[in-house]
Amino acid sequence: MVTTEATVLPDLEPPASRANRTSGANRPGRRSRVLITVARIAIVGFFALPIVFMLVSSLKPDLQIFADLGSWRAFAPVGEVSLDNYAGVFDRVPFWQFLANSVVISGVTVVLGILINSMAAFALARLRWRGRGFVLTLILATLIVPFETLALPLLWWVNKLPSLEANGFSLEFSQGWLNTYHVQIIPFIANAFSVYLFYQYFSSIPRELDEAARVDGAGWFAIYARVVMPLSGPAIATVAILTFLPAWNSYLWPLMVIQSEELRPVMIGLQYFFQLNVSWGQVMAYSSLITVPVVALFIAFQKSFINSIASSGVKG
Amino acid sequence: MSRKIGRIVAASLATLAVAATAGCTSAGSGDSGGGTIELWTHAGGNEAELGVITSMVDDFNASQDDYTVEITDFPQDAYNDAVVAAATSDNLPCIVDIDGPNVANWAWAGYIQPLGLPEETYDGQLAGTLGVVDDEVYAYGFFDVALAMFSRESTLADAGVRVPTVDEPWTGEEFADALAKIDGLNRFDYAVDFGTGGGGEWIPYAYSPLLQSFGGDLIDRSDFQTADGVLNGPEALAWAEWFRGLVDSGYMAQASGEDATADFVNGTSGILYTGNWADTTVREAFDDAVVLPPPDFGDGPKIGAGSWQWGLTTGCDDVDGARAYLEFAHDTKYFVQYGEATGLIPATLDAAAEIPAYAEGGDNRIYLELADQFAVVRPETAAYPYISSVFQKATQDILSGGDAKSILDKAVSDIDRDIQQNGGYEF
């Protein structure tokens, strides 16, 4: 196995710098550390305020939410606190159906997106073929086209495409992808930004690994699957999060292509609460419920996500 | 570690691909069989309204064997976009409900066709609940909403101002005097809340009647070809100066809270200007709540009209079935059910008489009187959606303190150009 630079770098570090780190010569004093910690807590608290407001408001009646707005009470579970808004949400919309739809749509989009985009990036970053620079430029150029511009032509196309449907034990062709899960997934698998992220990351992995694998008899797919991808955890995590978020938050496209309630994702579900009399408590309860999976995903991949952003210099 | 990641990815891929495939085959697209009539409604999430629609459809389906109506409900804020997308992909259902001001535009765009029901079907129906374009009825509604002002008897008594009535509303001067006196109580953040934090269609729905009461309008209704002289004339300028003046004098917030009704109930404002959908909340909060007509600024009090209505699409394969349903549904029984379930104004006088709250002497009778006497339908022109968006921007600019004359001139110029570019929106 070839030794990478990353594994030898720590040994090249001058002893002096290690000594400095352990001696505490440049370490901030106790007071500074306390101040830094307090500042960090304040910053975290500041950025967490909208989420705290959402969670707290989800426990209050509508009128109290507005009565508390002008004071600290808006961020504290005080007054008439109950889970009534959550009960209202489950009465009003098929929440679990919407959630399951979004989990399937976002999950499949993420998994297939990682697979397809990493393969494309691998071909661009590791294989030698004529025109790959041009193809990469072409892929990146698509980033400047906003989805809103493509939405109507895409709608027209997906309505014309053939669809294979199971009918008992036979398969039948029908026209149009509207009102299906796959119309919410397939158009968003290939993603120029994901290709670019993978391309950048793959380019930083030493080519000597490919050569060593080829000497051992590996083909390109084996190199992709067994050498490059296992070393690309941070890039995979970043692409997973950056693909998941728009898929989870998608609104315009499902609105255009889905009519059946059984197939609607969570963001369309949010609109059910905006009637003539908006039930803000239920809006907050529903928003809290659909935020949980996103926060859980971010926490799960947090380390890899930050590593990848730090190493690629790309901000999502 | 790398092996582990590989296994996780492979397992997730397999699981999710199976789930997706199962979903694709189970969900599919819902082709209607023979005699099946699809009906789309904006009532998703609105249990009361959807319940009445379901009841009507069930009754119709049980009443005959030739047709079956199937309901698909959408949440209100997503509904219009869904219909436009369906029209683009030629997937409109047979029956749709339409927000009143959009009827003319959808008729012009070819989404809907005249209902073709007998004329006498609409006898006794409030004018604002019919979608009439080019002298043809394209849609009818089961209910309407009315704009009104809410306050408390105690507030008005303490301020020393009379309680206005439908027969004797406040004049512009009286309203100004009332605001000054309520402001003088030093009890509220603002004397009045006109819902200036609202956006979208609320702005033309709520504020164009005030403009009309001053004598202006959104467009010259003689031929719907220009807004010149009505949206930028002296009356419109007087409206703009009055409206901005409420902010300058501190009587009204430039941008009120997200929920004006909640703010009013919480004691932020002395008078609330909103729709009758706020009635229950206000009455539950205050024993001495009073409903007031909007002021008369010279051309009489005005309120908006035209809520959700039912129409028939041009691509409908089973027009006879759809018409049979629409005729069946136009029954006083269902107007009553709508009124009772939603609390909104029933669209016919017969239905109103059967609902205690809307019958003579009922608590909500005032809304029916307001709708009957003061309602002005938003312009029945296909240009309306564009006019609406221009008016929204102009109003917000005026409230922000911009020069009213130049803002309204620009609005007129934009509207006239749009009408010209679309060939006058002729049918």
XYZ file of C-alpha atoms in Angstrom:
743
model
C 0.000 0.000 0.000
C 1.267 3.439 -0.853
C 1.742 5.791 2.086
C -0.029 9.087 1.552
C 1.380 12.473 2.450
C -1.341 12.954 5.003
C -0.033 10.098 7.116
C 3.577 11.354 7.178
C 2.864 15.025 7.722
C 2.521 14.901 11.533
C 5.977 13.379 11.843
C 7.509 16.267 9.887
C 6.194 18.808 12.345
C 9.055 20.572 14.170
C 9.394 19.444 17.793
C 9.420 23.075 18.858
C 5.842 23.681 17.755
C 4.683 20.619 19.643
C 6.535 21.856 22.682
C 4.791 25.224 22.419
C 1.428 23.554 22.251
C 1.981 21.488 25.342
C 3.792 24.114 27.385
C 0.902 26.522 27.061
C 3.136 29.498 26.230
C 0.595 30.833 23.693
C -2.448 29.395 25.417
C -5.061 32.009 26.302
C -5.485 32.742 29.982
C -8.388 31.528 32.086
C -10.268 34.822 31.789
C -9.869 34.861 28.011
C -11.126 31.299 27.775
C -14.188 32.188 29.817
C -14.821 35.227 27.632
C -14.449 33.177 24.470
C -16.838 30.550 25.825
C -19.372 33.203 26.795
C -19.070 34.806 23.357
C -19.559 31.424 21.709
C -22.635 30.699 23.805
C -24.027 34.130 22.944
C -23.462 33.578 19.231
C -25.001 30.099 19.342
C -27.929 31.492 21.314
C -28.422 34.302 18.808
C -28.507 31.961 15.829
C -30.684 29.468 17.699
C -33.329 32.095 18.533
C -35.549 31.489 15.470
C -35.599 27.750 16.188
C -36.275 28.358 19.875
C -39.095 30.726 18.922
C -40.570 28.118 16.590
C -40.434 25.343 19.200
C -41.781 27.514 21.993
C -44.559 29.001 19.851
C -45.626 25.526 18.816
C -46.710 25.004 22.427
C -48.783 28.180 22.759
C -52.263 29.253 21.610
C -52.338 31.658 18.652
C -53.304 34.752 20.590
C -50.591 34.184 23.181
C -47.927 33.881 20.496
C -48.726 37.422 19.384
C -49.207 38.747 22.908
C -45.706 37.519 23.826
C -44.027 38.890 20.709
C -42.727 42.082 22.223
C -40.855 40.515 25.135
C -38.547 37.691 26.210
C -41.659 35.584 26.760
C -41.695 34.905 23.023
C -38.687 32.620 23.578
C -39.849 30.971 26.795
C -42.433 28.219 27.300
C -44.525 30.298 29.672
C -48.266 30.874 29.916
C -50.811 28.452 28.522
C -48.434 25.760 27.268
C -49.799 22.531 25.766
C -49.386 20.034 22.943
C -52.737 21.022 21.408
C -51.106 22.450 18.297
C -49.378 19.137 17.616
C -52.675 17.310 18.052
C -54.211 19.840 15.631
C -51.514 19.136 13.062
C -52.162 15.400 13.120
C -55.910 16.000 12.852
C -55.585 18.398 9.978
C -53.087 16.809 7.621
C -51.830 13.289 6.910
C -48.506 14.211 8.470
C -46.914 10.757 8.462
C -47.799 10.299 4.797
C -46.192 13.624 3.889
C -43.160 12.806 6.015
C -42.737 9.353 4.491
C -43.021 10.850 1.000
C -40.336 13.417 1.737
C -38.065 10.818 3.331
C -38.372 8.532 0.283
C -37.989 11.355 -2.251
C -35.078 13.032 -0.463
C -33.413 9.743 0.463
C -33.507 8.268 -3.026
C -32.418 11.562 -4.564
C -29.465 11.726 -2.184
C -28.337 8.129 -2.690
C -28.708 8.162 -6.463
C -27.249 11.668 -6.575
C -24.139 10.532 -4.733
C -23.758 7.557 -7.050
C -24.357 9.291 -10.382
C -22.572 12.546 -9.645
C -19.538 10.856 -8.122
C -19.249 8.602 -11.171
C -19.409 11.606 -13.457
C -16.850 13.437 -11.344
C -14.595 10.366 -11.272
C -14.614 10.211 -15.054
C -13.752 13.895 -15.228
C -11.124 13.900 -12.504
C -9.356 10.570 -12.924
C -9.784 9.354 -16.475
C -7.829 10.782 -19.417
C -10.076 11.478 -22.404
C -10.353 14.183 -25.002
C -12.835 16.959 -24.263
C -13.208 16.373 -20.557
C -12.337 19.991 -19.787
C -15.034 21.125 -22.174
C -17.573 18.745 -20.645
C -16.699 19.953 -17.147
C -17.167 23.568 -18.278
C -20.479 22.643 -19.853
C -21.667 20.980 -16.659
C -20.623 23.959 -14.558
C -22.293 26.340 -16.998
C -25.665 24.806 -16.131
C -25.277 26.250 -12.647
C -26.195 29.704 -13.906
C -29.618 28.581 -15.162
C -32.192 28.977 -12.373
C -34.681 26.168 -11.898
C -37.607 28.551 -12.355
C -36.489 28.993 -15.969
C -36.494 25.258 -16.581
C -39.643 24.417 -14.666
C -42.200 24.824 -17.441
C -40.204 23.113 -20.222
C -39.392 20.322 -17.775
C -43.059 19.985 -16.895
C -43.902 19.690 -20.570
C -41.243 17.020 -21.043
C -42.108 14.869 -18.063
C -45.713 14.931 -19.179
C -44.665 13.446 -22.530
C -42.280 10.800 -21.248
C -43.351 7.154 -21.186
C -43.943 5.540 -17.858
C -43.794 1.825 -17.073
C -46.458 0.711 -14.657
C -47.189 -2.621 -13.064
C -50.680 -3.894 -13.717
C -51.130 -7.162 -11.895
C -48.412 -9.441 -13.248
C -47.836 -7.448 -16.421
C -46.049 -4.195 -17.152
C -47.742 -1.501 -19.192
C -46.527 1.685 -20.802
C -48.428 4.888 -20.225
C -47.682 8.480 -21.129
C -46.611 11.039 -18.575
C -44.799 10.988 -15.279
C -47.146 13.300 -13.433
C -48.411 12.161 -10.055
C -45.583 9.732 -9.339
C -42.667 9.519 -6.961
C -40.075 9.291 -9.712
C -41.063 12.626 -11.254
C -39.988 14.181 -7.961
C -36.683 12.320 -7.929
C -35.189 11.716 -11.365
C -34.919 15.346 -12.563
C -32.838 16.183 -9.490
C -30.362 13.306 -9.408
C -27.797 14.806 -11.765
C -26.492 17.984 -10.176
C -23.693 20.161 -11.496
C -22.729 21.421 -8.062
C -22.385 17.896 -6.702
C -20.275 16.904 -9.696
C -18.049 19.891 -9.030
C -17.677 19.051 -5.323
C -16.743 15.446 -6.087
C -14.444 16.564 -8.903
C -12.564 18.864 -6.557
C -12.249 16.261 -3.867
C -11.228 13.465 -6.227
C -8.592 15.725 -7.748
C -6.952 16.073 -4.332
C -6.552 12.324 -3.872
C -3.058 11.208 -5.028
C -3.007 9.472 -8.412
C -0.429 7.045 -7.090
C -3.317 5.211 -5.442
C -4.860 4.544 -8.876
C -1.534 3.313 -10.218
C -1.004 1.010 -7.260
C -4.513 -0.384 -7.659
C -3.996 -0.910 -11.392
C -0.775 -2.774 -10.662
C -2.882 -5.015 -8.406
C -5.216 -5.641 -11.352
C -8.078 -3.293 -10.514
C -10.206 -1.814 -13.290
C -11.558 1.763 -13.280
C -14.800 0.798 -11.587
C -12.912 -1.052 -8.848
C -10.690 2.000 -8.342
C -13.783 4.187 -8.117
C -15.633 1.893 -5.741
C -12.792 0.540 -3.605
C -10.165 3.262 -3.605
C -11.574 6.704 -4.355
C -15.066 6.557 -2.812
C -13.947 5.091 0.521
C -11.511 8.007 0.853
C -14.211 10.582 0.029
C -16.329 10.515 3.176
C -16.353 14.296 3.667
C -17.319 14.940 0.040
C -20.075 12.335 0.241
C -21.388 13.900 3.449
C -21.367 17.370 1.922
C -23.125 16.259 -1.238
C -25.606 14.301 0.871
C -26.523 17.383 2.878
C -26.520 19.767 -0.071
C -28.730 17.389 -2.062
C -30.974 16.558 0.849
C -31.815 20.150 1.795
C -33.324 21.297 -1.534
C -35.043 17.928 -1.966
C -36.571 18.244 1.497
C -37.523 21.875 0.947
C -38.798 21.460 -2.607
C -42.101 23.206 -3.159
C -42.532 24.566 -6.689
C -41.862 21.320 -8.553
C -44.097 19.020 -6.495
C -46.756 21.692 -6.681
C -46.585 21.492 -10.473
C -46.388 17.746 -10.947
C -48.320 16.245 -8.034
C -52.060 16.397 -7.673
C -52.642 13.407 -5.451
C -52.471 14.064 -1.723
C -50.864 10.638 -1.153
C -47.737 11.779 -2.996
C -47.268 15.263 -1.589
C -44.095 16.133 0.330
C -43.899 18.001 3.630
C -43.457 21.496 2.214
C -46.757 21.372 0.348
C -48.282 20.168 3.609
C -47.261 23.410 5.299
C -49.640 25.331 3.040
C -52.628 23.498 4.521
C -52.416 25.764 7.550
C -52.647 29.054 5.667
C -56.384 29.624 5.479
C -58.355 32.837 6.024
C -57.644 32.462 9.733
C -54.057 31.248 9.945
C -53.396 28.907 12.840
C -49.896 30.088 13.728
C -49.483 27.631 16.568
C -50.107 24.750 14.193
C -47.811 26.304 11.600
C -45.064 26.355 14.237
C -45.839 22.800 15.385
C -45.761 21.478 11.822
C -42.569 23.414 11.081
C -40.958 21.968 14.210
C -41.908 18.449 13.169
C -40.470 18.783 9.678
C -37.301 20.457 10.927
C -36.333 17.522 13.148
C -35.105 15.213 10.332
C -33.025 18.020 8.821
C -31.352 18.852 12.130
C -30.769 15.138 12.823
C -29.122 14.687 9.442
C -26.893 17.697 9.941
C -25.817 16.559 13.397
C -25.067 13.056 12.059
C -22.868 14.378 9.250
C -21.670 17.539 10.955
C -17.999 16.589 11.266
C -17.620 15.349 7.709
C -19.598 18.283 6.364
C -17.357 20.829 8.063
C -14.223 18.922 7.050
C -15.297 18.917 3.430
C -16.188 22.602 3.404
C -12.907 23.428 5.098
C -10.913 21.368 2.615
C -12.760 22.414 -0.543
C -13.382 26.012 0.405
C -16.922 25.679 -0.911
C -19.839 27.031 1.042
C -23.289 25.586 0.449
C -13.996 2.274 7.997
C -14.093 2.652 4.209
C -15.627 -0.811 3.889
C -18.256 0.127 6.403
C -19.194 3.306 4.491
C -19.388 1.262 1.301
C -21.757 -1.232 2.905
C -23.957 1.517 4.344
C -24.203 3.237 0.966
C -25.005 -0.039 -0.809
C -27.630 -1.045 1.749
C -29.257 2.401 1.695
C -29.294 2.413 -2.083
C -30.959 -0.979 -2.263
C -33.542 -0.172 0.408
C -34.468 3.197 -0.965
C -34.563 2.028 -4.568
C -37.003 -0.714 -3.592
C -39.111 1.804 -1.672
C -39.140 4.185 -4.612
C -40.042 1.471 -7.094
C -42.856 0.280 -4.859
C -44.085 3.836 -4.654
C -43.957 4.314 -8.387
C -46.085 1.275 -9.044
C -48.530 1.827 -6.235
C -49.132 5.499 -6.757
C -49.236 5.954 -10.479
C -51.280 8.572 -12.244
C -54.974 8.483 -11.694
C -56.692 8.097 -15.026
C -60.390 8.670 -14.801
C -62.606 5.955 -16.059
C -65.773 6.523 -18.090
C -68.249 8.802 -16.357
C -65.704 9.935 -13.809
C -65.577 13.681 -13.328
C -62.576 15.123 -11.559
C -63.109 18.112 -9.300
C -60.329 20.216 -7.824
C -60.742 22.458 -4.836
C -58.576 24.854 -2.872
C -60.123 23.658 0.415
C -57.289 21.331 1.478
C -56.729 21.769 5.208
C -60.049 23.576 5.602
C -62.086 20.875 7.279
C -65.355 22.826 7.301
C -65.384 23.725 3.617
C -64.044 20.386 2.446
C -66.707 18.658 4.513
C -69.480 20.482 2.633
C -67.917 19.753 -0.746
C -67.608 16.091 0.154
C -71.227 16.054 1.262
C -72.399 17.598 -2.036
C -70.326 15.191 -4.093
C -71.514 12.173 -2.111
C -75.126 13.259 -2.556
C -74.639 13.733 -6.292
C -72.900 10.401 -6.730
C -75.673 8.663 -4.831
C -78.410 10.464 -6.775
C -77.616 8.922 -10.168
C -75.554 6.178 -11.820
C -74.180 7.935 -14.894
C -71.364 9.951 -13.349
C -68.989 9.779 -10.427
C -67.397 12.979 -9.166
C -63.965 12.580 -7.554
C -62.468 15.283 -5.338
C -58.824 16.338 -5.250
C -58.080 18.989 -2.674
C -55.140 21.382 -2.594
C -54.052 23.814 0.088
C -55.282 27.289 -0.807
C -51.929 29.026 -1.228
C -50.721 26.309 -3.594
C -53.900 25.941 -5.588
C -53.596 28.566 -8.330
C -50.072 27.481 -9.253
C -51.199 23.858 -9.407
C -54.040 24.758 -11.779
C -51.795 26.823 -14.044
C -49.260 23.975 -14.138
C -52.014 21.496 -14.959
C -53.277 23.765 -17.732
C -49.744 23.941 -19.151
C -49.500 20.162 -19.238
C -53.095 19.774 -20.450
C -54.133 17.969 -17.297
C -56.947 20.114 -15.983
C -59.862 18.338 -14.348
C -63.475 18.990 -15.397
C -64.504 21.150 -12.459
C -62.304 23.673 -10.661
C -62.897 26.263 -8.044
C -61.560 29.706 -8.822
C -60.868 32.773 -6.750
C -63.378 35.369 -7.972
C -60.939 37.938 -9.372
C -59.228 35.267 -11.485
C -62.347 34.193 -13.355
C -61.932 36.652 -16.221
C -58.264 35.802 -16.661
C -58.872 32.063 -16.672
C -61.714 32.535 -19.147
C -59.493 34.634 -21.394
C -56.658 32.105 -21.096
C -59.046 29.376 -22.186
C -58.968 27.379 -18.962
C -62.702 27.646 -18.333
C -65.851 27.926 -20.421
C -69.296 29.426 -19.756
C -71.265 27.249 -17.338
C -74.247 27.026 -19.672
C -76.741 26.562 -16.836
C -80.292 27.993 -17.162
C -80.477 31.719 -16.345
C -82.977 31.197 -13.534
C -80.433 29.078 -11.680
C -78.857 32.260 -10.350
C -82.041 34.000 -9.179
C -81.508 35.622 -5.792
C -77.733 35.211 -5.881
C -75.478 38.047 -4.647
C -73.904 39.700 -7.683
C -70.414 39.408 -6.217
C -70.677 35.635 -6.097
C -71.115 35.237 -9.848
C -68.149 35.180 -12.215
C -69.595 37.079 -15.156
C -67.344 37.812 -18.124
C -68.470 39.198 -21.444
C -72.085 38.851 -20.259
C -71.719 35.131 -19.669
C -71.620 33.313 -16.333
C -68.354 31.400 -16.062
C -68.557 30.545 -12.372
C -70.792 30.705 -9.344
C -69.924 30.682 -5.665
C -71.630 29.450 -2.514
C -70.432 32.201 -0.228
C -68.830 35.602 -0.065
C -66.783 37.481 2.461
C -67.193 41.087 3.523
C -64.798 43.730 4.740
C -65.759 45.521 7.896
C -64.290 47.351 10.848
C -64.271 45.939 14.368
C -64.054 47.848 17.602
C -65.418 47.778 21.149
C -68.388 49.745 22.393
C -66.333 50.727 25.443
C -63.541 52.099 23.255
C -65.914 54.200 21.152
C -67.832 55.389 24.220
C -64.642 56.382 26.059
C -63.475 58.241 22.975
C -66.832 59.960 22.698
C -67.645 58.915 19.128
C -70.902 57.500 17.826
C -71.259 53.928 16.619
C -71.745 54.075 12.837
C -74.345 51.872 11.133
C -74.909 50.535 7.626
C -77.505 53.221 7.076
C -75.380 55.938 8.616
C -71.691 55.133 8.233
C -68.933 57.485 9.302
C -67.986 60.159 6.814
C -64.302 60.680 6.112
C -64.256 63.604 8.566
C -65.979 61.596 11.272
C -63.531 58.767 10.796
C -60.592 61.172 11.111
C -62.158 62.610 14.258
C -62.724 59.122 15.699
C -59.085 58.173 15.081
C -57.854 61.347 16.763
C -60.038 60.705 19.795
C -59.115 57.026 20.070
C -55.470 57.994 19.744
C -56.057 60.509 22.516
C -57.074 57.714 24.882
C -53.414 56.624 24.926
C -54.651 53.071 25.318
C -53.445 51.522 22.073
C -50.235 51.410 20.049
C -52.271 52.500 17.040
C -55.779 53.888 16.686
C -56.488 51.666 13.681
C -55.019 48.569 12.082
C -55.664 48.273 8.351
C -53.610 45.074 8.096
C -50.763 46.855 6.356
C -48.480 43.942 7.166
C -50.468 41.816 4.727
C -49.419 41.275 1.140
C -50.582 39.666 -2.094
C -54.232 39.815 -3.028
C -55.125 41.250 0.387
C -53.897 44.653 -0.791
C -56.264 45.173 -3.747
C -59.065 43.328 -1.950
C -58.817 45.534 1.134
C -57.570 48.874 -0.148
C -59.086 49.297 -3.613
C -62.575 49.712 -2.023
C -61.145 52.625 -0.017
C -59.810 54.065 -3.263
C -63.245 53.567 -4.827
C -64.908 55.297 -1.903
C -62.728 58.325 -2.676
C -63.967 58.143 -6.280
C -60.998 56.458 -7.925
C -60.653 52.907 -9.244
C -58.144 50.356 -10.477
C -59.194 50.746 -14.119
C -61.737 52.621 -16.192
C -64.542 50.066 -16.224
C -66.279 51.488 -19.283
C -64.097 49.362 -21.566
C -61.288 48.063 -19.304
C -58.671 49.509 -21.652
C -56.936 52.111 -19.479
C -56.327 53.061 -15.869
C -55.554 56.652 -16.803
C -57.670 59.188 -14.962
C -59.021 56.722 -12.401
C -55.890 55.313 -10.771
C -53.930 58.559 -11.014
C -56.705 61.164 -10.948
C -57.317 63.688 -8.146
C -59.522 61.189 -6.251
C -56.820 58.529 -6.315
C -54.257 61.079 -5.146
C -56.559 62.068 -2.288
C -56.813 58.393 -1.288
C -53.037 57.967 -1.429
C -52.403 61.071 0.651
C -55.035 60.078 3.204
C -53.644 56.546 3.512
C -50.045 57.654 3.953
C -51.283 60.404 6.261
C -52.530 57.774 8.711
C -48.926 56.570 9.050
C -47.530 60.106 9.327
C -49.975 61.005 12.057
C -49.127 57.853 13.999
C -52.660 56.453 13.788
C -51.616 53.389 11.800
C -48.486 51.262 11.475
C -46.701 51.426 8.127
C -46.450 47.640 8.353
C -48.689 46.088 10.950
C -48.165 42.677 12.552
C -48.474 39.373 10.745
C -51.907 38.754 12.280
C -53.884 41.972 12.700
C -56.791 40.177 14.379
C -54.541 38.697 17.062
C -52.990 42.127 17.626
C -56.413 43.737 17.955
C -57.560 41.126 20.444
C -54.339 41.645 22.366
C -55.114 45.353 22.638
C -52.657 46.751 20.100
C -55.220 48.729 18.107
C -58.545 50.470 18.746
C -60.171 49.657 15.402
C -59.485 46.661 13.169
C -60.201 46.685 9.440
C -60.444 43.127 8.133
C -62.828 40.532 6.742
C -65.735 38.847 8.468
C -63.591 35.733 8.924
C -62.258 37.488 12.037
C -65.748 37.733 13.533
C -65.606 34.680 15.781
C -62.189 35.508 17.199
C -63.180 39.098 17.983
C -66.563 38.255 19.507
C -65.034 35.510 21.623
C -62.471 37.974 22.951
C -64.801 40.913 23.694
C -68.373 40.924 24.975
C -68.809 44.466 23.702
C -67.368 43.918 20.225
C -69.052 45.951 17.497
C -68.977 45.525 13.742
C -68.794 48.787 11.832
C -69.252 49.555 8.138
C -66.269 51.094 6.374
C -66.331 54.919 6.188
C -67.844 56.883 3.327
C -65.098 59.007 1.794
C -67.399 60.642 -0.705
C -68.584 57.944 -3.083
C -70.262 55.818 -0.427
C -68.794 52.984 1.618
C -67.293 50.227 -0.532
C -66.115 46.716 0.168
C -64.584 44.016 -2.021
C -66.517 41.078 -3.410
C -65.894 37.829 -5.186
C -64.697 34.834 -3.262
C -64.189 31.239 -4.423
C -66.466 30.060 -7.217
C -66.963 26.905 -9.276
C -66.203 26.716 -12.969
C -66.124 24.254 -15.839
C -62.898 23.713 -17.765
C -62.621 23.850 -21.541
C -60.829 20.502 -21.747
C -63.555 18.638 -19.891
C -64.443 15.410 -21.710
C -67.762 15.044 -19.965
C -69.342 18.479 -20.065
C -72.864 17.116 -19.589
C -71.843 15.284 -16.423
C -69.993 18.307 -15.055
C -73.001 20.544 -15.777
C -75.292 18.012 -14.148
C -73.173 18.185 -11.008
C -72.990 22.000 -10.993
C -76.740 22.252 -11.438
C -77.334 19.656 -8.731
C -75.045 21.491 -6.321
C -76.757 24.853 -6.865
C -79.335 24.028 -4.237
C -80.264 26.204 -1.266
C -79.519 23.232 0.992
C -75.824 23.401 0.109
C -75.659 27.183 0.353
C -76.997 26.783 3.874
C -74.483 24.033 4.660
C -71.643 26.247 3.435
C -72.842 29.194 5.499
C -73.247 27.114 8.645
C -69.961 25.267 8.284
C -67.748 28.224 7.401
C -69.602 31.091 9.037
C -69.179 33.069 5.805
C -71.935 34.942 3.973
C -74.306 32.638 2.081
C -74.480 33.613 -1.585
C -78.276 33.613 -1.848
C -80.902 35.445 0.154
C -82.924 32.230 0.493
C -80.027 30.517 2.201
C -79.398 33.537 4.426
C -82.966 33.373 5.650
C -82.392 29.792 6.815
C -79.249 30.566 8.802
C -80.112 32.239 12.125
C -76.913 34.302 12.244
C -77.642 35.772 8.798
C -81.426 36.029 9.069
C -83.059 39.361 10.007
C -81.764 40.361 13.452
C -78.926 37.803 13.397
C -75.444 38.691 14.659
C -73.931 38.346 11.213
C -76.704 40.045 9.280
C -74.584 43.157 8.951
C -72.128 41.305 6.692
C -74.904 40.308 4.332
C -76.087 43.925 4.245
C -72.562 45.170 3.592
C -72.110 42.638 0.777
C -75.504 43.433 -0.660
C -75.238 47.228 -0.530
C -71.564 48.158 -0.760
C -69.804 45.337 -2.620
C -67.759 46.213 -5.696
C -66.424 43.308 -7.706
C -62.762 43.569 -8.600
C -62.490 44.491 -12.299
C -63.853 41.663 -14.472
C -61.014 41.824 -16.942
C -58.330 39.320 -17.848
C -55.848 42.069 -17.019
C -56.801 41.864 -13.358
C -53.925 39.663 -12.109
C -51.470 42.170 -13.585
C -53.439 45.165 -12.298
C -53.458 43.520 -8.889
C -49.679 43.075 -8.814
C -49.105 46.680 -9.945
C -51.521 48.027 -7.349
C -49.838 45.960 -4.629
C -46.490 47.532 -5.381
C -47.922 51.026 -5.741
C -49.730 50.798 -2.402
C -46.662 49.559 -0.592
C -44.597 52.349 -2.141
C -47.174 54.919 -1.065
C -47.217 53.557 2.481
C -43.433 53.746 2.481
C -43.663 57.478 1.867
C -42.979 57.676 -1.872
C -44.329 60.437 -4.065
C -47.939 59.422 -4.682
C -48.296 61.216 -8.024
C -45.298 59.598 -9.653
C -46.090 56.177 -8.134
C -49.647 56.211 -9.465
C -48.597 57.583 -12.867
C -46.079 54.768 -13.158
C -48.746 52.230 -12.150
C -51.090 53.562 -14.827
C -48.358 53.446 -17.426
C -47.504 49.829 -16.528
C -51.127 48.713 -16.613
C -51.875 50.444 -19.920
C -48.770 48.963 -21.504
C -49.736 45.464 -20.372
C -53.240 45.835 -21.780
C -51.839 47.125 -25.055
C -49.292 44.307 -25.284
C -52.068 41.765 -24.813
C -54.282 43.185 -27.504
C -56.683 44.714 -25.022
C -57.388 41.272 -23.536
C -60.215 40.923 -26.019
C -62.139 37.667 -26.109
